[in-house]
Amino acid sequence: MTRPIIVRTIAEMRQHVRAWKASGERVALVPTMGALHEGHLSLIRLARSHADRVIASIFVNPKQFAPHEDFDAYPRGEAADVEKLASADCDLLFAPAGPEMYAPGFSTLISVSGVSEPLEGAARPQFFGGVATVVAKLFIQSQADVAVFGEKDYQQLQVVRRMARDLDIPIEIVGGPTARAEDGLALSSRNAYLSAEERAAATALPTAMRTAAAAVASGGRIDDAEAAAVAALTAAGFRQVDYVEVREAGDLSRLGPGPIDGAEGRILVAAWLGKTRLIDNMAIG
Ligand code: PAF
């Protein structure tokens, strides 16, 4: 068990990275907003398998929250996060304060068109601009060789890949499989918002998604599978379904309404249980 070195400034992080690289070590970065759970720790372990040194960042990024969203309420607890990072053998925690990330007068926003526009981009118009901006900054600040993101936020992973490619940032992007509870619910920091009753109902989401993915994989119509998943979620008590859509796995263009016909598909879902918005996705087939 290694306790991570904790640094708050870009200059300190770069000093460590420079020393590691000077001894020929490969460096991985796992960006997070804290409230760490087993899903994040699995990404730290995956990062370790791609590099000699692992940096985790914790920064609740104000630029990816709209004013009505949960920036203030977002769960925070650095001491508990540090213990978890230690258990996963993370070398360094970069935990900057707001002004280290966004100095007064900060005026740049990275906009990734296409892949960021549907789904989460349509439901949360400010979200991917904020994500692409903070992630690009973390890549440039850390000069990591590889960065690991969870497939749980599948569209985010595709947006980050596009952004790094378009901006020629020399970093390898690795996607880590979604960690799930025993009943199939994807682990998420926002699951902490669910009441006991909502948590019990939440298992309908992975079930509806898996059923729809299996129907499409076995040749069923995409529109029928999507409609059946919406009906199942509504029957289980979800108060609003933002989307259930089967999309092309790389650029997230729309597939259907008929059978998938050999395309590489991904089903993506976002739905509300009470005040909590849950998202999930899985490969078709
Ligand atoms: O997935 C997250 O936790 C955030 O969107 C990220 C990638 C750390 C950027 O703030």
PDB file of C-alpha atoms and ligand atoms in Angstrom:
ATOM      1  CA  MET A   1       0.000   0.000   0.000  1.00  0.00           C
ATOM      2  CA  THR A   2       1.509   3.349  -1.135  1.00  0.00           C
ATOM      3  CA  ARG A   3       0.133   6.595   0.299  1.00  0.00           C
ATOM      4  CA  PRO A   4      -0.139   9.052  -2.570  1.00  0.00           C
ATOM      5  CA  ILE A   5       1.895  12.255  -2.517  1.00  0.00           C
ATOM      6  CA  ILE A   6      -0.671  15.070  -2.412  1.00  0.00           C
ATOM      7  CA  VAL A   7       0.047  18.151  -4.523  1.00  0.00           C
ATOM      8  CA  ARG A   8      -2.109  21.241  -5.078  1.00  0.00           C
ATOM      9  CA  THR A   9      -0.176  23.044  -7.810  1.00  0.00           C
ATOM     10  CA  ILE A  10       0.612  22.314 -11.437  1.00  0.00           C
ATOM     11  CA  ALA A  11       4.285  23.171 -10.811  1.00  0.00           C
ATOM     12  CA  GLU A  12       4.619  20.515  -8.062  1.00  0.00           C
ATOM     13  CA  MET A  13       2.913  17.866 -10.181  1.00  0.00           C
ATOM     14  CA  ARG A  14       5.215  18.640 -13.118  1.00  0.00           C
ATOM     15  CA  GLN A  15       8.298  18.360 -10.888  1.00  0.00           C
ATOM     16  CA  HIS A  16       7.327  14.799  -9.961  1.00  0.00           C
ATOM     17  CA  VAL A  17       6.418  13.882 -13.541  1.00  0.00           C
ATOM     18  CA  ARG A  18       9.719  15.292 -14.837  1.00  0.00           C
ATOM     19  CA  ALA A  19      11.694  13.209 -12.321  1.00  0.00           C
ATOM     20  CA  TRP A  20       9.750  10.022 -13.161  1.00  0.00           C
ATOM     21  CA  LYS A  21      10.158  10.534 -16.909  1.00  0.00           C
ATOM     22  CA  ALA A  22      13.868  11.268 -16.467  1.00  0.00           C
ATOM     23  CA  SER A  23      14.209   7.739 -15.023  1.00  0.00           C
ATOM     24  CA  GLY A  24      12.355   6.305 -18.013  1.00  0.00           C
ATOM     25  CA  GLU A  25       9.031   5.763 -16.231  1.00  0.00           C
ATOM     26  CA  ARG A  26       5.685   5.895 -18.035  1.00  0.00           C
ATOM     27  CA  VAL A  27       3.019   8.034 -16.361  1.00  0.00           C
ATOM     28  CA  ALA A  28      -0.765   7.475 -16.277  1.00  0.00           C
ATOM     29  CA  LEU A  29      -3.481   9.931 -15.306  1.00  0.00           C
ATOM     30  CA  VAL A  30      -6.957   9.089 -13.958  1.00  0.00           C
ATOM     31  CA  PRO A  31      -9.095  12.261 -13.861  1.00  0.00           C
ATOM     32  CA  THR A  32     -11.914  12.204 -11.265  1.00  0.00           C
ATOM     33  CA  MET A  33     -14.194  14.524  -9.339  1.00  0.00           C
ATOM     34  CA  GLY A  34     -13.624  12.579  -6.099  1.00  0.00           C
ATOM     35  CA  ALA A  35     -16.287  10.731  -4.046  1.00  0.00           C
ATOM     36  CA  LEU A  36     -14.279   7.705  -5.107  1.00  0.00           C
ATOM     37  CA  HIS A  37     -15.812   4.239  -5.278  1.00  0.00           C
ATOM     38  CA  GLU A  38     -14.734   0.825  -6.518  1.00  0.00           C
ATOM     39  CA  GLY A  39     -15.306   1.952 -10.146  1.00  0.00           C
ATOM     40  CA  HIS A  40     -12.631   4.649  -9.799  1.00  0.00           C
ATOM     41  CA  LEU A  41     -10.270   2.244  -8.028  1.00  0.00           C
ATOM     42  CA  SER A  42     -10.617  -0.255 -10.880  1.00  0.00           C
ATOM     43  CA  LEU A  43      -9.503   2.572 -13.222  1.00  0.00           C
ATOM     44  CA  ILE A  44      -6.475   3.280 -10.995  1.00  0.00           C
ATOM     45  CA  ARG A  45      -5.536  -0.413 -11.138  1.00  0.00           C
ATOM     46  CA  LEU A  46      -6.029  -0.434 -14.931  1.00  0.00           C
ATOM     47  CA  ALA A  47      -3.838   2.679 -15.170  1.00  0.00           C
ATOM     48  CA  ARG A  48      -1.153   0.861 -13.172  1.00  0.00           C
ATOM     49  CA  SER A  49      -1.159  -1.937 -15.770  1.00  0.00           C
ATOM     50  CA  HIS A  50      -0.374   0.660 -18.487  1.00  0.00           C
ATOM     51  CA  ALA A  51       2.254   2.715 -16.640  1.00  0.00           C
ATOM     52  CA  ASP A  52       4.926   2.786 -13.922  1.00  0.00           C
ATOM     53  CA  ARG A  53       3.408   5.765 -12.099  1.00  0.00           C
ATOM     54  CA  VAL A  54      -0.250   6.655 -11.542  1.00  0.00           C
ATOM     55  CA  ILE A  55      -1.639  10.130 -10.893  1.00  0.00           C
ATOM     56  CA  ALA A  56      -5.267  10.635  -9.846  1.00  0.00           C
ATOM     57  CA  SER A  57      -6.767  14.096 -10.032  1.00  0.00           C
ATOM     58  CA  ILE A  58      -9.679  15.251  -7.916  1.00  0.00           C
ATOM     59  CA  PHE A  59     -11.349  18.446  -9.052  1.00  0.00           C
ATOM     60  CA  VAL A  60     -15.081  19.128  -9.007  1.00  0.00           C
ATOM     61  CA  ASN A  61     -15.101  21.110 -12.228  1.00  0.00           C
ATOM     62  CA  PRO A  62     -17.546  24.029 -12.059  1.00  0.00           C
ATOM     63  CA  LYS A  63     -17.473  24.483 -15.844  1.00  0.00           C
ATOM     64  CA  GLN A  64     -19.307  21.219 -16.509  1.00  0.00           C
ATOM     65  CA  PHE A  65     -22.272  22.022 -14.225  1.00  0.00           C
ATOM     66  CA  ALA A  66     -25.182  24.276 -15.247  1.00  0.00           C
ATOM     67  CA  PRO A  67     -26.319  26.744 -12.552  1.00  0.00           C
ATOM     68  CA  HIS A  68     -29.341  24.548 -11.667  1.00  0.00           C
ATOM     69  CA  GLU A  69     -27.223  21.348 -11.349  1.00  0.00           C
ATOM     70  CA  ASP A  70     -25.608  19.757  -8.298  1.00  0.00           C
ATOM     71  CA  PHE A  71     -22.184  21.480  -8.153  1.00  0.00           C
ATOM     72  CA  ASP A  72     -22.649  22.595  -4.525  1.00  0.00           C
ATOM     73  CA  ALA A  73     -24.232  19.307  -3.422  1.00  0.00           C
ATOM     74  CA  TYR A  74     -21.714  17.082  -5.278  1.00  0.00           C
ATOM     75  CA  PRO A  75     -20.264  14.681  -2.659  1.00  0.00           C
ATOM     76  CA  ARG A  76     -16.793  15.730  -1.429  1.00  0.00           C
ATOM     77  CA  GLY A  77     -14.485  14.031   1.092  1.00  0.00           C
ATOM     78  CA  GLU A  78     -10.765  14.177   0.398  1.00  0.00           C
ATOM     79  CA  ALA A  79      -9.599  12.288   3.490  1.00  0.00           C
ATOM     80  CA  ALA A  80     -11.673   9.203   2.611  1.00  0.00           C
ATOM     81  CA  ASP A  81     -10.608   9.498  -1.036  1.00  0.00           C
ATOM     82  CA  VAL A  82      -6.916   9.535  -0.055  1.00  0.00           C
ATOM     83  CA  GLU A  83      -7.366   6.294   1.946  1.00  0.00           C
ATOM     84  CA  LYS A  84      -8.990   4.650  -1.079  1.00  0.00           C
ATOM     85  CA  LEU A  85      -6.234   5.867  -3.422  1.00  0.00           C
ATOM     86  CA  ALA A  86      -3.665   4.438  -1.007  1.00  0.00           C
ATOM     87  CA  SER A  87      -5.403   1.053  -1.105  1.00  0.00           C
ATOM     88  CA  ALA A  88      -5.177   1.103  -4.918  1.00  0.00           C
ATOM     89  CA  ASP A  89      -1.462   2.068  -4.968  1.00  0.00           C
ATOM     90  CA  CYS A  90      -1.859   5.503  -6.511  1.00  0.00           C
ATOM     91  CA  ASP A  91       1.437   7.453  -6.536  1.00  0.00           C
ATOM     92  CA  LEU A  92       0.229  11.037  -6.606  1.00  0.00           C
ATOM     93  CA  LEU A  93      -3.012  12.930  -6.013  1.00  0.00           C
ATOM     94  CA  PHE A  94      -3.390  16.252  -7.815  1.00  0.00           C
ATOM     95  CA  ALA A  95      -6.092  18.172  -5.941  1.00  0.00           C
ATOM     96  CA  PRO A  96      -5.985  21.788  -7.065  1.00  0.00           C
ATOM     97  CA  ALA A  97      -8.157  24.563  -5.654  1.00  0.00           C
ATOM     98  CA  GLY A  98     -10.422  26.420  -8.104  1.00  0.00           C
ATOM     99  CA  PRO A  99      -8.045  29.320  -8.946  1.00  0.00           C
ATOM    100  CA  GLU A 100      -5.135  26.949  -9.738  1.00  0.00           C
ATOM    101  CA  MET A 101      -7.327  25.486 -12.495  1.00  0.00           C
ATOM    102  CA  TYR A 102      -9.127  28.648 -13.570  1.00  0.00           C
ATOM    103  CA  ALA A 103      -7.075  31.762 -12.836  1.00  0.00           C
ATOM    104  CA  PRO A 104      -8.911  35.098 -12.856  1.00  0.00           C
ATOM    105  CA  GLY A 105      -9.696  36.082 -16.444  1.00  0.00           C
ATOM    106  CA  PHE A 106      -9.783  32.473 -17.697  1.00  0.00           C
ATOM    107  CA  SER A 107     -11.591  32.716 -21.074  1.00  0.00           C
ATOM    108  CA  THR A 108     -11.057  29.515 -23.083  1.00  0.00           C
ATOM    109  CA  LEU A 109     -13.659  26.865 -23.782  1.00  0.00           C
ATOM    110  CA  ILE A 110     -12.969  23.788 -25.931  1.00  0.00           C
ATOM    111  CA  SER A 111     -15.910  22.802 -28.094  1.00  0.00           C
ATOM    112  CA  VAL A 112     -15.980  19.329 -29.680  1.00  0.00           C
ATOM    113  CA  SER A 113     -18.701  19.198 -32.323  1.00  0.00           C
ATOM    114  CA  GLY A 114     -20.434  16.038 -33.622  1.00  0.00           C
ATOM    115  CA  VAL A 115     -19.909  13.346 -31.019  1.00  0.00           C
ATOM    116  CA  SER A 116     -20.679  15.721 -28.124  1.00  0.00           C
ATOM    117  CA  GLU A 117     -23.986  16.990 -29.552  1.00  0.00           C
ATOM    118  CA  PRO A 118     -26.616  14.229 -29.006  1.00  0.00           C
ATOM    119  CA  LEU A 119     -27.606  12.427 -25.770  1.00  0.00           C
ATOM    120  CA  GLU A 120     -25.793  14.063 -22.802  1.00  0.00           C
ATOM    121  CA  GLY A 121     -24.892  17.038 -25.007  1.00  0.00           C
ATOM    122  CA  ALA A 122     -28.561  17.669 -25.815  1.00  0.00           C
ATOM    123  CA  ALA A 123     -29.703  17.142 -22.204  1.00  0.00           C
ATOM    124  CA  ARG A 124     -26.824  19.135 -20.625  1.00  0.00           C
ATOM    125  CA  PRO A 125     -25.647  21.742 -23.178  1.00  0.00           C
ATOM    126  CA  GLN A 126     -22.770  23.101 -21.043  1.00  0.00           C
ATOM    127  CA  PHE A 127     -21.436  19.697 -20.027  1.00  0.00           C
ATOM    128  CA  PHE A 128     -18.999  18.574 -22.717  1.00  0.00           C
ATOM    129  CA  GLY A 129     -17.478  22.032 -23.216  1.00  0.00           C
ATOM    130  CA  GLY A 130     -16.596  22.006 -19.520  1.00  0.00           C
ATOM    131  CA  VAL A 131     -15.328  18.416 -19.632  1.00  0.00           C
ATOM    132  CA  ALA A 132     -13.210  18.898 -22.778  1.00  0.00           C
ATOM    133  CA  THR A 133     -11.679  22.082 -21.344  1.00  0.00           C
ATOM    134  CA  VAL A 134     -10.723  20.649 -17.950  1.00  0.00           C
ATOM    135  CA  VAL A 135      -9.505  17.345 -19.412  1.00  0.00           C
ATOM    136  CA  ALA A 136      -7.332  19.124 -22.011  1.00  0.00           C
ATOM    137  CA  LYS A 137      -5.859  21.218 -19.196  1.00  0.00           C
ATOM    138  CA  LEU A 138      -5.166  18.102 -17.089  1.00  0.00           C
ATOM    139  CA  PHE A 139      -3.475  16.410 -20.065  1.00  0.00           C
ATOM    140  CA  ILE A 140      -1.251  19.442 -20.692  1.00  0.00           C
ATOM    141  CA  GLN A 141      -0.569  20.025 -16.978  1.00  0.00           C
ATOM    142  CA  SER A 142       0.351  16.414 -16.215  1.00  0.00           C
ATOM    143  CA  GLN A 143       2.070  15.525 -19.517  1.00  0.00           C
ATOM    144  CA  ALA A 144       0.934  11.968 -18.820  1.00  0.00           C
ATOM    145  CA  ASP A 145       1.595   9.258 -21.418  1.00  0.00           C
ATOM    146  CA  VAL A 146      -1.757   7.545 -20.914  1.00  0.00           C
ATOM    147  CA  ALA A 147      -5.118   8.537 -19.426  1.00  0.00           C
ATOM    148  CA  VAL A 148      -7.836   6.180 -18.211  1.00  0.00           C
ATOM    149  CA  PHE A 149     -11.574   6.967 -18.273  1.00  0.00           C
ATOM    150  CA  GLY A 150     -14.543   4.773 -17.356  1.00  0.00           C
ATOM    151  CA  GLU A 151     -16.846   3.419 -20.055  1.00  0.00           C
ATOM    152  CA  LYS A 152     -19.667   4.259 -17.625  1.00  0.00           C
ATOM    153  CA  ASP A 153     -19.473   7.767 -19.161  1.00  0.00           C
ATOM    154  CA  TYR A 154     -19.192   6.343 -22.665  1.00  0.00           C
ATOM    155  CA  GLN A 155     -19.992   9.530 -24.586  1.00  0.00           C
ATOM    156  CA  GLN A 156     -17.468  11.427 -22.445  1.00  0.00           C
ATOM    157  CA  LEU A 157     -14.830   8.828 -23.369  1.00  0.00           C
ATOM    158  CA  GLN A 158     -15.575   9.315 -27.093  1.00  0.00           C
ATOM    159  CA  VAL A 159     -15.511  13.130 -26.735  1.00  0.00           C
ATOM    160  CA  VAL A 160     -12.148  12.990 -24.936  1.00  0.00           C
ATOM    161  CA  ARG A 161     -10.698  10.691 -27.619  1.00  0.00           C
ATOM    162  CA  ARG A 162     -11.850  13.108 -30.363  1.00  0.00           C
ATOM    163  CA  MET A 163     -10.509  16.157 -28.488  1.00  0.00           C
ATOM    164  CA  ALA A 164      -7.061  14.619 -27.853  1.00  0.00           C
ATOM    165  CA  ARG A 165      -6.805  13.495 -31.496  1.00  0.00           C
ATOM    166  CA  ASP A 166      -7.939  16.866 -32.890  1.00  0.00           C
ATOM    167  CA  LEU A 167      -5.557  18.849 -30.666  1.00  0.00           C
ATOM    168  CA  ASP A 168      -2.594  16.471 -31.267  1.00  0.00           C
ATOM    169  CA  ILE A 169      -2.145  15.903 -27.549  1.00  0.00           C
ATOM    170  CA  PRO A 170       0.358  13.035 -27.319  1.00  0.00           C
ATOM    171  CA  ILE A 171      -1.550  10.816 -24.910  1.00  0.00           C
ATOM    172  CA  GLU A 172      -3.049   7.337 -25.191  1.00  0.00           C
ATOM    173  CA  ILE A 173      -6.699   7.154 -24.060  1.00  0.00           C
ATOM    174  CA  VAL A 174      -7.803   3.889 -22.433  1.00  0.00           C
ATOM    175  CA  GLY A 175     -11.434   3.019 -21.557  1.00  0.00           C
ATOM    176  CA  GLY A 176     -12.077   0.930 -18.422  1.00  0.00           C
ATOM    177  CA  PRO A 177     -15.106  -1.398 -18.094  1.00  0.00           C
ATOM    178  CA  THR A 178     -18.042  -0.212 -15.969  1.00  0.00           C
ATOM    179  CA  ALA A 179     -17.956  -1.501 -12.393  1.00  0.00           C
ATOM    180  CA  ARG A 180     -21.375  -2.714 -11.222  1.00  0.00           C
ATOM    181  CA  ALA A 181     -23.097  -3.609  -7.955  1.00  0.00           C
ATOM    182  CA  GLU A 182     -24.277  -7.210  -7.577  1.00  0.00           C
ATOM    183  CA  ASP A 183     -27.735  -6.313  -8.914  1.00  0.00           C
ATOM    184  CA  GLY A 184     -26.183  -4.760 -12.029  1.00  0.00           C
ATOM    185  CA  LEU A 185     -26.475  -1.048 -11.176  1.00  0.00           C
ATOM    186  CA  ALA A 186     -23.441   0.838 -12.491  1.00  0.00           C
ATOM    187  CA  LEU A 187     -21.369   2.343  -9.654  1.00  0.00           C
ATOM    188  CA  SER A 188     -21.610   6.137  -9.616  1.00  0.00           C
ATOM    189  CA  SER A 189     -20.879   8.865  -7.073  1.00  0.00           C
ATOM    190  CA  ARG A 190     -24.446  10.095  -7.651  1.00  0.00           C
ATOM    191  CA  ASN A 191     -25.934   6.770  -6.433  1.00  0.00           C
ATOM    192  CA  ALA A 192     -25.381   8.276  -2.965  1.00  0.00           C
ATOM    193  CA  TYR A 193     -28.386  10.542  -3.660  1.00  0.00           C
ATOM    194  CA  LEU A 194     -30.822   7.575  -3.991  1.00  0.00           C
ATOM    195  CA  SER A 195     -33.225   6.729  -1.144  1.00  0.00           C
ATOM    196  CA  ALA A 196     -33.464   3.036  -0.171  1.00  0.00           C
ATOM    197  CA  GLU A 197     -36.647   2.700  -2.209  1.00  0.00           C
ATOM    198  CA  GLU A 198     -35.103   4.406  -5.250  1.00  0.00           C
ATOM    199  CA  ARG A 199     -31.965   2.268  -4.937  1.00  0.00           C
ATOM    200  CA  ALA A 200     -34.139  -0.875  -5.102  1.00  0.00           C
ATOM    201  CA  ALA A 201     -35.964   0.450  -8.200  1.00  0.00           C
ATOM    202  CA  ALA A 202     -32.692   1.501  -9.882  1.00  0.00           C
ATOM    203  CA  THR A 203     -31.832  -2.090 -10.791  1.00  0.00           C
ATOM    204  CA  ALA A 204     -34.547  -1.860 -13.496  1.00  0.00           C
ATOM    205  CA  LEU A 205     -32.186   0.344 -15.511  1.00  0.00           C
ATOM    206  CA  PRO A 206     -29.435  -2.213 -16.241  1.00  0.00           C
ATOM    207  CA  THR A 207     -32.113  -4.899 -16.667  1.00  0.00           C
ATOM    208  CA  ALA A 208     -34.077  -2.873 -19.269  1.00  0.00           C
ATOM    209  CA  MET A 209     -30.845  -1.941 -21.036  1.00  0.00           C
ATOM    210  CA  ARG A 210     -29.584  -5.538 -21.140  1.00  0.00           C
ATOM    211  CA  THR A 211     -32.948  -6.803 -22.421  1.00  0.00           C
ATOM    212  CA  ALA A 212     -32.997  -4.180 -25.202  1.00  0.00           C
ATOM    213  CA  ALA A 213     -29.357  -4.894 -26.162  1.00  0.00           C
ATOM    214  CA  ALA A 214     -30.089  -8.633 -26.367  1.00  0.00           C
ATOM    215  CA  ALA A 215     -33.201  -8.025 -28.520  1.00  0.00           C
ATOM    216  CA  VAL A 216     -31.206  -5.863 -30.966  1.00  0.00           C
ATOM    217  CA  ALA A 217     -28.263  -8.294 -30.991  1.00  0.00           C
ATOM    218  CA  SER A 218     -30.603 -11.121 -31.955  1.00  0.00           C
ATOM    219  CA  GLY A 219     -31.978  -9.184 -34.963  1.00  0.00           C
ATOM    220  CA  GLY A 220     -34.904  -7.262 -33.417  1.00  0.00           C
ATOM    221  CA  ARG A 221     -35.873  -3.770 -34.548  1.00  0.00           C
ATOM    222  CA  ILE A 222     -34.030  -0.993 -32.744  1.00  0.00           C
ATOM    223  CA  ASP A 223     -37.132   1.219 -32.355  1.00  0.00           C
ATOM    224  CA  ASP A 224     -39.100  -1.628 -30.733  1.00  0.00           C
ATOM    225  CA  ALA A 225     -36.268  -2.432 -28.300  1.00  0.00           C
ATOM    226  CA  GLU A 226     -35.870   1.238 -27.327  1.00  0.00           C
ATOM    227  CA  ALA A 227     -39.635   1.660 -26.776  1.00  0.00           C
ATOM    228  CA  ALA A 228     -39.805  -1.503 -24.650  1.00  0.00           C
ATOM    229  CA  ALA A 229     -36.942  -0.235 -22.470  1.00  0.00           C
ATOM    230  CA  VAL A 230     -38.678   3.137 -21.957  1.00  0.00           C
ATOM    231  CA  ALA A 231     -41.898   1.297 -20.964  1.00  0.00           C
ATOM    232  CA  ALA A 232     -39.998  -0.961 -18.522  1.00  0.00           C
ATOM    233  CA  LEU A 233     -38.286   2.023 -16.859  1.00  0.00           C
ATOM    234  CA  THR A 234     -41.553   3.928 -16.536  1.00  0.00           C
ATOM    235  CA  ALA A 235     -43.266   0.860 -15.036  1.00  0.00           C
ATOM    236  CA  ALA A 236     -40.399   0.537 -12.521  1.00  0.00           C
ATOM    237  CA  GLY A 237     -40.980   4.089 -11.238  1.00  0.00           C
ATOM    238  CA  PHE A 238     -38.525   6.204 -13.253  1.00  0.00           C
ATOM    239  CA  ARG A 239     -40.251   9.600 -13.490  1.00  0.00           C
ATOM    240  CA  GLN A 240     -38.583  10.670 -16.762  1.00  0.00           C
ATOM    241  CA  VAL A 241     -36.540   8.909 -19.419  1.00  0.00           C
ATOM    242  CA  ASP A 242     -34.231  11.396 -21.211  1.00  0.00           C
ATOM    243  CA  TYR A 243     -33.151   8.832 -23.788  1.00  0.00           C
ATOM    244  CA  VAL A 244     -32.785   5.159 -24.601  1.00  0.00           C
ATOM    245  CA  GLU A 245     -30.918   5.030 -27.903  1.00  0.00           C
ATOM    246  CA  VAL A 246     -28.873   2.577 -29.905  1.00  0.00           C
ATOM    247  CA  ARG A 247     -26.003   4.407 -31.582  1.00  0.00           C
ATOM    248  CA  GLU A 248     -22.884   3.598 -33.598  1.00  0.00           C
ATOM    249  CA  ALA A 249     -20.178   2.792 -31.056  1.00  0.00           C
ATOM    250  CA  GLY A 250     -17.485   5.144 -32.416  1.00  0.00           C
ATOM    251  CA  ASP A 251     -19.085   8.396 -33.577  1.00  0.00           C
ATOM    252  CA  LEU A 252     -22.435   7.875 -31.803  1.00  0.00           C
ATOM    253  CA  SER A 253     -24.450   8.473 -34.992  1.00  0.00           C
ATOM    254  CA  ARG A 254     -28.048   7.183 -34.875  1.00  0.00           C
ATOM    255  CA  LEU A 255     -28.730   3.521 -35.818  1.00  0.00           C
ATOM    256  CA  GLY A 256     -32.139   2.030 -36.672  1.00  0.00           C
ATOM    257  CA  PRO A 257     -35.095   2.184 -36.696  1.00  0.00           C
ATOM    258  CA  GLY A 258     -34.833  -1.332 -38.158  1.00  0.00           C
ATOM    259  CA  PRO A 259     -32.369  -4.127 -37.293  1.00  0.00           C
ATOM    260  CA  ILE A 260     -28.714  -3.310 -36.583  1.00  0.00           C
ATOM    261  CA  ASP A 261     -27.449  -5.127 -39.705  1.00  0.00           C
ATOM    262  CA  GLY A 262     -23.885  -5.791 -38.574  1.00  0.00           C
ATOM    263  CA  ALA A 263     -23.079  -2.257 -37.350  1.00  0.00           C
ATOM    264  CA  GLU A 264     -21.096  -1.947 -34.096  1.00  0.00           C
ATOM    265  CA  GLY A 265     -23.738  -0.605 -31.720  1.00  0.00           C
ATOM    266  CA  ARG A 266     -23.947   0.769 -28.209  1.00  0.00           C
ATOM    267  CA  ILE A 267     -27.116   1.314 -26.227  1.00  0.00           C
ATOM    268  CA  LEU A 268     -27.106   4.444 -24.058  1.00  0.00           C
ATOM    269  CA  VAL A 269     -29.680   5.336 -21.390  1.00  0.00           C
ATOM    270  CA  ALA A 270     -30.370   8.330 -19.136  1.00  0.00           C
ATOM    271  CA  ALA A 271     -33.366   8.396 -16.785  1.00  0.00           C
ATOM    272  CA  TRP A 272     -34.513  10.081 -13.589  1.00  0.00           C
ATOM    273  CA  LEU A 273     -35.434   8.370 -10.340  1.00  0.00           C
ATOM    274  CA  GLY A 274     -36.835  11.126  -8.129  1.00  0.00           C
ATOM    275  CA  LYS A 275     -34.214  13.903  -8.169  1.00  0.00           C
ATOM    276  CA  THR A 276     -31.368  11.637  -9.334  1.00  0.00           C
ATOM    277  CA  ARG A 277     -30.361  11.287 -12.968  1.00  0.00           C
ATOM    278  CA  LEU A 278     -28.765   7.916 -13.770  1.00  0.00           C
ATOM    279  CA  ILE A 279     -26.883   7.108 -16.978  1.00  0.00           C
ATOM    280  CA  ASP A 280     -25.629   3.783 -18.280  1.00  0.00           C
ATOM    281  CA  ASN A 281     -24.626   2.067 -21.517  1.00  0.00           C
ATOM    282  CA  MET A 282     -23.453  -1.253 -22.912  1.00  0.00           C
ATOM    283  CA  ALA A 283     -22.186  -2.777 -26.135  1.00  0.00           C
ATOM    284  CA  ILE A 284     -24.693  -4.541 -28.392  1.00  0.00           C
ATOM    285  CA  GLY A 285     -23.639  -8.146 -28.763  1.00  0.00           C
TER     286      GLY A 285
HETATM  287  O1  PAF B   1     -16.029  11.808 -15.246  1.00  0.00           O
HETATM  288  C1  PAF B   1     -15.698  12.705 -14.442  1.00  0.00           C
HETATM  289  O2  PAF B   1     -15.581  12.480 -13.236  1.00  0.00           O
HETATM  290  C2  PAF B   1     -15.446  14.116 -14.964  1.00  0.00           C
HETATM  291  O3  PAF B   1     -16.314  14.430 -16.011  1.00  0.00           O
HETATM  292  C3  PAF B   1     -13.977  14.358 -15.364  1.00  0.00           C
HETATM  293  C4  PAF B   1     -13.555  13.472 -16.517  1.00  0.00           C
HETATM  294  C5  PAF B   1     -13.069  14.114 -14.171  1.00  0.00           C
HETATM  295  C6  PAF B   1     -13.787  15.816 -15.799  1.00  0.00           C
HETATM  296  O4  PAF B   1     -14.128  16.709 -14.791  1.00  0.00           O
END
